[in-house]
Amino acid sequence: MSRTARHLTRSPLIRRRLGVGAAAVALAVALAACSAGGSAESTGDADGGGAATSELTVWADAKRVAALGDLAAAWGEENGVSVTFEEISEDLQTNFVTASQAGTAPDVVIGAHDWIGNLVQNGVIAPVNLADPDAFDPVAVEAVTFDGQPYGVPYAVENLALFRDVSKAPDAPATVEEMVAVGQAAIAEGVATEAAILPVGQNGEVYHMNPLVTSTGGGIFGTTADGDWDPDNVIVDSAETNDAMTRVQGMAETGQNVFKRSIGPENAIATFTSGASPFLISGPWALTDIRNAGIDYAISPIPGWEGAGPARPFVGVQVFYVAAQDENQALAQEFATAFGSLESTQIALYEAEPRPPALLAAREAVAADDPDLAAFAEAGAGGQPLPSIPQMAAVWDPLGKAEAAIVGGADVASTLSAAAEAIRTAIG
């Protein structure tokens, strides 16, 4: 057994899952051979005793390919399968849909959960069987569920939180107003130039603005009686959303000049790591830069508005998907559900990019060495899964531009009304 394979099977839980997986893969290989007219027939044992003649192709971005290549090869060695990773650096979702329609798709693709609606609508992914849904973060399971069925294996969860420079803000603020007051005091003391950093940019940032909008009960879509997002109920121009954006404007360029279009995703983290502000609203992707800057930082939930409810950030989930039009689907299903659910797989992905694992056992394993993990989990505890319905594609551009315009001083009510109408028209 290779060194990587030994690492893959280091814990009793993982060894037990691999043992079960080998038997299941043997069946999947046989099914793949039948569906391919016998062309996938194995010349060796299902547990890796001979040459692997069954093949799987996985598409992912560069970080995922680097993190999983050796582990997947070891899993393949154990199970008599050759697993090939192909790096798709740009437009992964679009390329996957196009390849699926052309009959050249990979067996498995790794991507974000908010692709699900579009991928299901195009008929390019298949439902999966999560053998033990309770082993995963329930928000992650909810996020990968579409029309009552899970459409992928979740491996990571991410959400926004509030970073603060402890030297400038020792305590977590209870409200947005308190956050701004502390930041303004830091400016008055000469230790900051920005009261708080919220990425807005010239075209808006719906994702980053959402926690402040949801605090007043605003949002994008209402929900059905079953709790699903309802694209027929656009609430972008609701009284609650107007309330939130009016408050935002009061702290924006024509008000207290805290939130501004000159700060966007491209410079928000760097502005914080330069020491310019006590506060930054961002996600776990900011951790590496903040740690490297040597800032004494803390992480807490994003505060809500005074007199309103808690801020509710979107929760994003990263997923293993199985291609629908695939002669290797039984084998692809086994790879996604068995390999994707391994503790070692999810830990490797966490180490490549520090986002909390969706598998609770993996999360517990890394939490002891990473207190930030628990802080992010707390910040996302009341979050909303990012809508994965295909109608969400009609939201980003008009709502983002509307929010940026409001930050710049545009009339709140008429701007939100126009954005809502544009969204409704696009949805049809």
Short mmCIF file of C-alpha atoms in Angstrom, two decimals:
data_model
loop_
_atom_site.label_atom_id
_atom_site.label_comp_id
_atom_site.label_asym_id
_atom_site.label_seq_id
_atom_site.Cartn_x
_atom_site.Cartn_y
_atom_site.Cartn_z
CA MET A 1 0.00 0.00 0.00
CA SER A 2 1.28 3.46 -0.86
CA ARG A 3 2.11 6.08 1.80
CA THR A 4 -0.93 8.08 0.65
CA ALA A 5 -3.16 5.03 0.92
CA ARG A 6 -1.92 4.46 4.47
CA HIS A 7 -2.78 8.08 5.31
CA LEU A 8 -6.22 7.61 3.78
CA THR A 9 -6.94 4.66 6.09
CA ARG A 10 -5.39 5.98 9.28
CA SER A 11 -8.56 5.98 11.41
CA PRO A 12 -10.93 3.07 12.22
CA LEU A 13 -13.85 5.05 10.78
CA ILE A 14 -12.06 5.56 7.48
CA ARG A 15 -10.84 1.94 7.32
CA ARG A 16 -14.40 0.72 7.94
CA ARG A 17 -15.80 2.98 5.25
CA LEU A 18 -13.14 1.89 2.77
CA GLY A 19 -13.92 -1.75 3.46
CA VAL A 20 -17.58 -1.19 2.75
CA GLY A 21 -16.64 1.01 -0.19
CA ALA A 22 -14.57 -1.72 -1.84
CA ALA A 23 -17.55 -4.06 -1.95
CA ALA A 24 -19.82 -1.32 -3.23
CA VAL A 25 -17.29 -0.30 -5.85
CA ALA A 26 -16.99 -3.90 -7.02
CA LEU A 27 -20.74 -3.86 -7.68
CA ALA A 28 -20.51 -0.43 -9.30
CA VAL A 29 -17.69 -1.63 -11.58
CA ALA A 30 -19.81 -4.58 -12.63
CA LEU A 31 -22.76 -2.30 -13.34
CA ALA A 32 -20.53 0.06 -15.32
CA ALA A 33 -19.23 -2.89 -17.34
CA CYS A 34 -22.77 -4.03 -18.11
CA SER A 35 -23.88 -0.55 -19.16
CA ALA A 36 -20.79 -0.21 -21.37
CA GLY A 37 -21.22 -3.62 -22.97
CA GLY A 38 -18.46 -5.17 -20.86
CA SER A 39 -15.77 -2.65 -21.77
CA ALA A 40 -15.14 -1.77 -18.12
CA GLU A 41 -14.41 -5.33 -17.03
CA SER A 42 -11.79 -5.48 -14.28
CA THR A 43 -8.67 -7.66 -14.59
CA GLY A 44 -8.01 -7.69 -10.87
CA ASP A 45 -9.57 -7.68 -7.42
CA ALA A 46 -12.05 -4.96 -6.46
CA ASP A 47 -9.81 -4.08 -3.52
CA GLY A 48 -6.89 -3.17 -5.73
CA GLY A 49 -5.26 -6.62 -6.15
CA GLY A 50 -4.90 -6.16 -9.94
CA ALA A 51 -4.84 -3.58 -12.65
CA ALA A 52 -7.59 -1.00 -12.61
CA THR A 53 -9.55 -0.96 -15.86
CA SER A 54 -12.51 1.15 -14.72
CA GLU A 55 -11.97 4.88 -15.14
CA LEU A 56 -13.50 8.00 -13.63
CA THR A 57 -12.91 11.60 -14.64
CA VAL A 58 -13.41 14.45 -12.17
CA TRP A 59 -13.47 18.16 -13.03
CA ALA A 60 -12.49 20.71 -10.39
CA ASP A 61 -10.59 23.96 -9.96
CA ALA A 62 -6.87 24.14 -9.26
CA LYS A 63 -7.05 24.05 -5.47
CA ARG A 64 -9.33 21.03 -5.39
CA VAL A 65 -7.20 19.16 -7.95
CA ALA A 66 -4.04 19.78 -5.90
CA ALA A 67 -5.75 18.76 -2.65
CA LEU A 68 -7.40 15.57 -3.85
CA GLY A 69 -5.19 14.07 -6.54
CA ASP A 70 -3.15 11.77 -4.28
CA LEU A 71 -6.07 10.82 -2.04
CA ALA A 72 -8.24 9.94 -5.01
CA ALA A 73 -5.43 7.87 -6.51
CA ALA A 74 -5.15 5.97 -3.21
CA TRP A 75 -8.91 5.41 -3.13
CA GLY A 76 -8.69 4.14 -6.70
CA GLU A 77 -5.84 1.83 -5.77
CA GLU A 78 -7.94 0.38 -2.97
CA ASN A 79 -10.95 -0.10 -5.24
CA GLY A 80 -9.60 -0.98 -8.67
CA VAL A 81 -10.53 2.33 -10.28
CA SER A 82 -8.40 4.83 -12.17
CA VAL A 83 -9.42 8.35 -11.06
CA THR A 84 -8.27 11.25 -13.24
CA PHE A 85 -8.64 14.87 -12.14
CA GLU A 86 -8.82 17.58 -14.78
CA GLU A 87 -8.33 21.23 -13.81
CA ILE A 88 -10.93 23.65 -15.17
CA SER A 89 -9.82 27.07 -14.00
CA GLU A 90 -12.55 29.24 -15.54
CA ASP A 91 -16.30 28.95 -16.09
CA LEU A 92 -16.46 25.47 -14.59
CA GLN A 93 -20.26 25.41 -14.36
CA THR A 94 -20.77 26.65 -17.92
CA ASN A 95 -18.17 24.25 -19.33
CA PHE A 96 -19.79 21.34 -17.48
CA VAL A 97 -23.25 22.12 -18.88
CA THR A 98 -21.84 22.51 -22.40
CA ALA A 99 -19.87 19.26 -22.16
CA SER A 100 -22.91 17.43 -20.80
CA GLN A 101 -25.02 18.58 -23.73
CA ALA A 102 -22.25 17.45 -26.11
CA GLY A 103 -21.89 14.06 -24.42
CA THR A 104 -18.32 14.76 -23.24
CA ALA A 105 -18.91 15.57 -19.57
CA PRO A 106 -16.79 14.20 -16.73
CA ASP A 107 -18.26 11.64 -14.36
CA VAL A 108 -18.04 13.96 -11.34
CA VAL A 109 -17.70 17.73 -10.98
CA ILE A 110 -16.86 19.69 -7.84
CA GLY A 111 -18.50 23.09 -7.41
CA ALA A 112 -20.83 25.38 -5.44
CA HIS A 113 -24.30 24.38 -4.25
CA ASP A 114 -26.01 27.38 -5.83
CA TRP A 115 -25.37 25.76 -9.22
CA ILE A 116 -27.96 23.08 -8.42
CA GLY A 117 -31.04 24.80 -9.83
CA ASN A 118 -29.37 25.53 -13.15
CA LEU A 119 -27.81 22.06 -13.38
CA VAL A 120 -31.09 20.30 -12.59
CA GLN A 121 -32.97 22.53 -15.03
CA ASN A 122 -30.49 21.51 -17.73
CA GLY A 123 -30.74 17.84 -16.75
CA VAL A 124 -26.99 17.41 -16.25
CA ILE A 125 -26.72 16.13 -12.64
CA ALA A 126 -28.27 13.16 -10.89
CA PRO A 127 -29.62 12.87 -7.34
CA VAL A 128 -27.32 11.11 -4.87
CA ASN A 129 -27.99 8.87 -1.91
CA LEU A 130 -26.59 10.33 1.31
CA ALA A 131 -26.37 7.17 3.40
CA ASP A 132 -26.18 9.13 6.67
CA PRO A 133 -27.46 12.71 6.30
CA ASP A 134 -27.10 13.22 10.06
CA ALA A 135 -23.32 12.93 9.65
CA PHE A 136 -23.33 16.33 7.91
CA ASP A 137 -24.07 19.88 8.97
CA PRO A 138 -27.87 20.16 8.58
CA VAL A 139 -27.54 23.50 6.75
CA ALA A 140 -25.27 21.78 4.23
CA VAL A 141 -27.82 18.99 3.67
CA GLU A 142 -30.56 21.59 3.23
CA ALA A 143 -28.44 23.49 0.73
CA VAL A 144 -27.85 20.46 -1.54
CA THR A 145 -31.53 19.42 -1.44
CA PHE A 146 -33.63 20.45 -4.43
CA ASP A 147 -37.24 19.39 -4.95
CA GLY A 148 -36.91 17.06 -1.97
CA GLN A 149 -33.82 15.20 -3.20
CA PRO A 150 -30.12 15.63 -2.39
CA TYR A 151 -28.20 16.46 -5.56
CA GLY A 152 -24.66 16.29 -4.23
CA VAL A 153 -22.34 15.41 -1.39
CA PRO A 154 -21.44 18.52 0.65
CA TYR A 155 -17.83 18.92 1.75
CA ALA A 156 -17.47 22.51 3.01
CA VAL A 157 -19.61 25.29 4.41
CA GLU A 158 -18.84 28.99 4.21
CA ASN A 159 -20.47 32.19 5.41
CA LEU A 160 -19.64 35.75 6.20
CA ALA A 161 -18.61 36.91 9.67
CA LEU A 162 -17.24 40.07 11.29
CA PHE A 163 -13.46 40.27 11.63
CA ARG A 164 -12.18 42.83 14.06
CA ASP A 165 -8.75 44.14 14.91
CA VAL A 166 -8.66 43.55 18.65
CA SER A 167 -6.15 46.38 19.18
CA LYS A 168 -8.78 48.82 17.88
CA ALA A 169 -11.98 47.03 18.93
CA PRO A 170 -11.53 44.74 21.95
CA ASP A 171 -15.20 43.70 22.11
CA ALA A 172 -17.64 42.40 19.53
CA PRO A 173 -20.31 45.03 18.73
CA ALA A 174 -23.94 44.12 19.45
CA THR A 175 -25.41 46.27 16.65
CA VAL A 176 -24.37 47.85 13.36
CA GLU A 177 -24.70 51.24 15.05
CA GLU A 178 -22.26 50.21 17.79
CA MET A 179 -19.82 48.87 15.21
CA VAL A 180 -19.85 52.19 13.36
CA ALA A 181 -19.48 54.19 16.58
CA VAL A 182 -16.43 52.17 17.62
CA GLY A 183 -14.95 52.60 14.16
CA GLN A 184 -15.53 56.34 14.17
CA ALA A 185 -13.89 56.57 17.58
CA ALA A 186 -10.85 54.74 16.19
CA ILE A 187 -10.68 57.31 13.36
CA ALA A 188 -10.89 60.16 15.88
CA GLU A 189 -8.02 58.57 17.83
CA GLY A 190 -5.90 58.44 14.68
CA VAL A 191 -5.59 54.64 14.57
CA ALA A 192 -7.94 54.07 11.63
CA THR A 193 -9.07 55.73 8.42
CA GLU A 194 -12.21 53.63 7.81
CA ALA A 195 -14.88 52.99 10.44
CA ALA A 196 -15.86 49.60 8.99
CA ILE A 197 -15.26 47.75 5.74
CA LEU A 198 -18.20 46.31 3.82
CA PRO A 199 -17.44 45.37 0.18
CA VAL A 200 -19.80 47.29 -2.12
CA GLY A 201 -17.94 48.23 -5.29
CA GLN A 202 -19.32 50.04 -8.32
CA ASN A 203 -21.78 47.27 -9.19
CA GLY A 204 -22.80 46.26 -5.67
CA GLU A 205 -22.28 43.10 -3.66
CA VAL A 206 -25.62 41.36 -2.97
CA TYR A 207 -23.88 38.56 -1.07
CA HIS A 208 -22.13 40.90 1.36
CA MET A 209 -25.12 43.23 1.77
CA ASN A 210 -27.56 40.41 2.56
CA PRO A 211 -26.86 40.16 6.34
CA LEU A 212 -27.80 43.82 6.83
CA VAL A 213 -30.92 43.44 4.68
CA THR A 214 -32.17 40.33 6.49
CA SER A 215 -31.81 41.97 9.89
CA THR A 216 -34.96 44.02 9.22
CA GLY A 217 -36.77 41.07 7.60
CA GLY A 218 -35.88 42.07 4.05
CA GLY A 219 -34.41 39.87 1.37
CA ILE A 220 -34.72 38.63 -2.19
CA PHE A 221 -37.43 35.96 -2.29
CA GLY A 222 -40.17 34.96 0.09
CA THR A 223 -40.66 31.30 0.93
CA THR A 224 -43.36 28.72 0.30
CA ALA A 225 -45.32 26.93 3.01
CA ASP A 226 -42.63 24.21 2.85
CA GLY A 227 -39.87 26.73 3.47
CA ASP A 228 -38.51 26.66 -0.09
CA TRP A 229 -37.54 29.85 -1.91
CA ASP A 230 -40.49 31.19 -3.89
CA PRO A 231 -39.40 32.95 -7.11
CA ASP A 232 -42.97 34.19 -7.61
CA ASN A 233 -42.61 36.28 -4.46
CA VAL A 234 -39.84 38.82 -5.04
CA ILE A 235 -39.41 40.92 -1.86
CA VAL A 236 -36.62 43.21 -3.08
CA ASP A 237 -39.03 46.18 -2.89
CA SER A 238 -40.78 45.15 0.34
CA ALA A 239 -41.16 47.53 3.27
CA GLU A 240 -38.61 45.48 5.19
CA THR A 241 -35.99 45.68 2.44
CA ASN A 242 -36.65 49.42 2.08
CA ASP A 243 -36.11 49.79 5.83
CA ALA A 244 -32.74 48.03 5.68
CA MET A 245 -31.46 49.94 2.67
CA THR A 246 -32.60 53.26 4.14
CA ARG A 247 -30.48 52.46 7.20
CA VAL A 248 -27.57 51.49 4.95
CA GLN A 249 -27.85 54.79 3.07
CA GLY A 250 -27.74 56.69 6.36
CA MET A 251 -24.28 55.22 6.93
CA ALA A 252 -23.17 55.48 3.30
CA GLU A 253 -21.67 58.17 1.08
CA THR A 254 -24.38 60.80 1.59
CA GLY A 255 -24.69 59.99 5.29
CA GLN A 256 -21.90 58.99 7.67
CA ASN A 257 -19.67 57.85 4.78
CA VAL A 258 -18.90 54.46 6.29
CA PHE A 259 -20.15 52.20 3.49
CA LYS A 260 -18.80 53.28 0.11
CA ARG A 261 -18.44 52.13 -3.49
CA SER A 262 -14.69 52.72 -3.50
CA ILE A 263 -14.31 49.58 -1.39
CA GLY A 264 -15.18 46.33 -3.17
CA PRO A 265 -14.14 42.67 -3.06
CA GLU A 266 -10.87 43.47 -4.84
CA ASN A 267 -9.53 45.76 -2.09
CA ALA A 268 -11.61 45.15 1.06
CA ILE A 269 -9.32 42.54 2.65
CA ALA A 270 -6.16 44.45 1.79
CA THR A 271 -7.62 47.61 3.29
CA PHE A 272 -8.25 45.76 6.54
CA THR A 273 -4.85 44.04 6.65
CA SER A 274 -3.19 47.43 6.14
CA GLY A 275 -4.59 48.45 9.54
CA ALA A 276 -7.06 50.97 8.13
CA SER A 277 -10.14 49.78 10.03
CA PRO A 278 -11.23 47.94 13.16
CA PHE A 279 -13.84 45.89 11.23
CA LEU A 280 -14.19 43.81 8.08
CA ILE A 281 -17.20 41.82 6.87
CA SER A 282 -15.79 38.88 4.94
CA GLY A 283 -15.54 35.09 4.84
CA PRO A 284 -13.00 32.36 5.58
CA TRP A 285 -11.17 33.13 2.33
CA ALA A 286 -9.81 36.23 4.11
CA LEU A 287 -8.12 34.23 6.85
CA THR A 288 -4.81 33.56 5.11
CA ASP A 289 -4.17 37.23 4.35
CA ILE A 290 -5.26 38.36 7.82
CA ARG A 291 -3.07 35.78 9.53
CA ASN A 292 -0.10 36.65 7.33
CA ALA A 293 -0.55 40.34 8.22
CA GLY A 294 0.05 39.53 11.88
CA ILE A 295 -3.10 41.30 13.05
CA ASP A 296 -4.45 40.36 16.46
CA TYR A 297 -7.94 39.51 15.22
CA ALA A 298 -11.17 37.99 16.45
CA ILE A 299 -14.22 36.68 14.61
CA SER A 300 -17.85 37.16 15.67
CA PRO A 301 -21.31 37.15 14.10
CA ILE A 302 -22.22 40.14 11.93
CA PRO A 303 -24.41 42.37 14.11
CA GLY A 304 -27.95 43.34 13.20
CA TRP A 305 -29.48 46.79 13.29
CA GLU A 306 -30.55 48.38 16.56
CA GLY A 307 -34.17 47.45 17.32
CA ALA A 308 -34.25 44.83 14.53
CA GLY A 309 -33.49 41.13 14.26
CA PRO A 310 -30.18 39.31 13.86
CA ALA A 311 -28.20 39.57 10.65
CA ARG A 312 -28.54 36.39 8.58
CA PRO A 313 -25.66 35.79 6.19
CA PHE A 314 -25.98 33.53 3.20
CA VAL A 315 -24.46 30.10 3.72
CA GLY A 316 -22.64 28.61 0.76
CA VAL A 317 -21.79 24.93 0.42
CA GLN A 318 -19.21 23.19 -1.76
CA VAL A 319 -20.32 19.94 -3.39
CA PHE A 320 -19.42 16.76 -5.27
CA TYR A 321 -21.90 16.39 -8.18
CA VAL A 322 -22.56 13.29 -10.31
CA ALA A 323 -23.17 13.74 -14.04
CA ALA A 324 -26.62 12.58 -15.13
CA GLN A 325 -25.76 11.42 -18.65
CA ASP A 326 -22.97 9.05 -17.72
CA GLU A 327 -22.43 5.39 -18.51
CA ASN A 328 -20.26 5.22 -15.36
CA GLN A 329 -22.99 6.65 -13.13
CA ALA A 330 -23.03 3.77 -10.61
CA LEU A 331 -19.29 4.14 -10.14
CA ALA A 332 -19.50 7.93 -10.10
CA GLN A 333 -22.19 7.73 -7.43
CA GLU A 334 -19.95 5.52 -5.30
CA PHE A 335 -16.98 7.84 -5.70
CA ALA A 336 -18.97 10.95 -4.79
CA THR A 337 -20.78 9.42 -1.83
CA ALA A 338 -17.96 7.22 -0.43
CA PHE A 339 -14.81 9.18 -1.26
CA GLY A 340 -16.54 12.55 -0.84
CA SER A 341 -17.79 11.54 2.62
CA LEU A 342 -14.41 10.37 3.92
CA GLU A 343 -13.06 12.28 6.86
CA SER A 344 -9.62 12.42 5.22
CA THR A 345 -11.11 13.85 2.00
CA GLN A 346 -12.87 16.66 3.78
CA ILE A 347 -9.83 17.41 5.95
CA ALA A 348 -7.62 17.62 2.85
CA LEU A 349 -10.04 20.08 1.28
CA TYR A 350 -10.09 22.11 4.52
CA GLU A 351 -6.29 22.22 4.54
CA ALA A 352 -6.29 23.48 0.96
CA GLU A 353 -8.66 26.31 1.89
CA PRO A 354 -9.77 26.77 5.51
CA ARG A 355 -13.54 26.46 5.19
CA PRO A 356 -15.43 24.42 7.82
CA PRO A 357 -15.94 20.82 6.65
CA ALA A 358 -19.56 19.80 6.09
CA LEU A 359 -18.87 16.35 7.57
CA LEU A 360 -19.22 16.84 11.32
CA ALA A 361 -16.51 14.30 12.19
CA ALA A 362 -14.02 16.12 9.98
CA ARG A 363 -15.04 19.45 11.45
CA GLU A 364 -14.50 18.13 14.96
CA ALA A 365 -11.10 16.73 13.97
CA VAL A 366 -9.78 20.09 12.73
CA ALA A 367 -11.55 22.29 15.28
CA ALA A 368 -9.09 21.49 18.07
CA ASP A 369 -6.31 23.21 16.13
CA ASP A 370 -8.40 26.00 14.61
CA PRO A 371 -10.53 28.13 16.95
CA ASP A 372 -11.61 30.23 13.96
CA LEU A 373 -13.66 27.27 12.75
CA ALA A 374 -16.00 27.46 15.74
CA ALA A 375 -16.26 31.23 15.37
CA PHE A 376 -17.37 30.93 11.75
CA ALA A 377 -19.82 28.19 12.65
CA GLU A 378 -21.33 30.49 15.29
CA ALA A 379 -21.51 33.38 12.81
CA GLY A 380 -23.38 31.20 10.31
CA ALA A 381 -25.66 29.45 12.78
CA GLY A 382 -28.70 31.54 11.84
CA GLY A 383 -27.76 31.88 8.19
CA GLN A 384 -29.79 31.16 5.07
CA PRO A 385 -28.61 28.74 2.38
CA LEU A 386 -27.79 30.81 -0.68
CA PRO A 387 -30.75 30.30 -3.05
CA SER A 388 -29.92 27.61 -5.59
CA ILE A 389 -33.04 28.06 -7.71
CA PRO A 390 -32.26 28.98 -11.34
CA GLN A 391 -34.22 32.24 -11.01
CA MET A 392 -31.42 33.57 -8.79
CA ALA A 393 -29.48 34.31 -11.98
CA ALA A 394 -31.92 37.16 -12.62
CA VAL A 395 -31.09 38.79 -9.27
CA TRP A 396 -27.38 39.50 -9.05
CA ASP A 397 -26.97 42.25 -11.64
CA PRO A 398 -30.06 44.44 -11.08
CA LEU A 399 -30.06 44.15 -7.31
CA GLY A 400 -26.30 44.66 -7.00
CA LYS A 401 -26.43 47.80 -9.11
CA ALA A 402 -29.45 49.07 -7.15
CA GLU A 403 -27.67 48.60 -3.83
CA ALA A 404 -24.56 50.37 -5.13
CA ALA A 405 -26.70 53.25 -6.38
CA ILE A 406 -28.38 53.56 -2.97
CA VAL A 407 -24.97 53.61 -1.27
CA GLY A 408 -24.15 56.47 -3.66
CA GLY A 409 -27.28 58.43 -2.69
CA ALA A 410 -30.03 57.28 -5.10
CA ASP A 411 -33.64 57.31 -3.90
CA VAL A 412 -34.18 54.08 -1.98
CA ALA A 413 -37.82 53.29 -2.81
CA SER A 414 -37.73 53.97 -6.54
CA THR A 415 -34.36 52.25 -6.98
CA LEU A 416 -35.50 49.07 -5.24
CA SER A 417 -38.81 49.17 -7.13
CA ALA A 418 -36.98 49.30 -10.46
CA ALA A 419 -34.69 46.45 -9.45
CA ALA A 420 -37.63 44.31 -8.33
CA GLU A 421 -39.45 44.95 -11.60
CA ALA A 422 -36.37 44.00 -13.60
CA ILE A 423 -36.07 40.75 -11.64
CA ARG A 424 -39.75 39.88 -12.06
CA THR A 425 -39.56 40.59 -15.80
CA ALA A 426 -36.47 38.42 -16.21
CA ILE A 427 -38.05 35.56 -14.28
CA GLY A 428 -41.24 35.85 -16.36
#
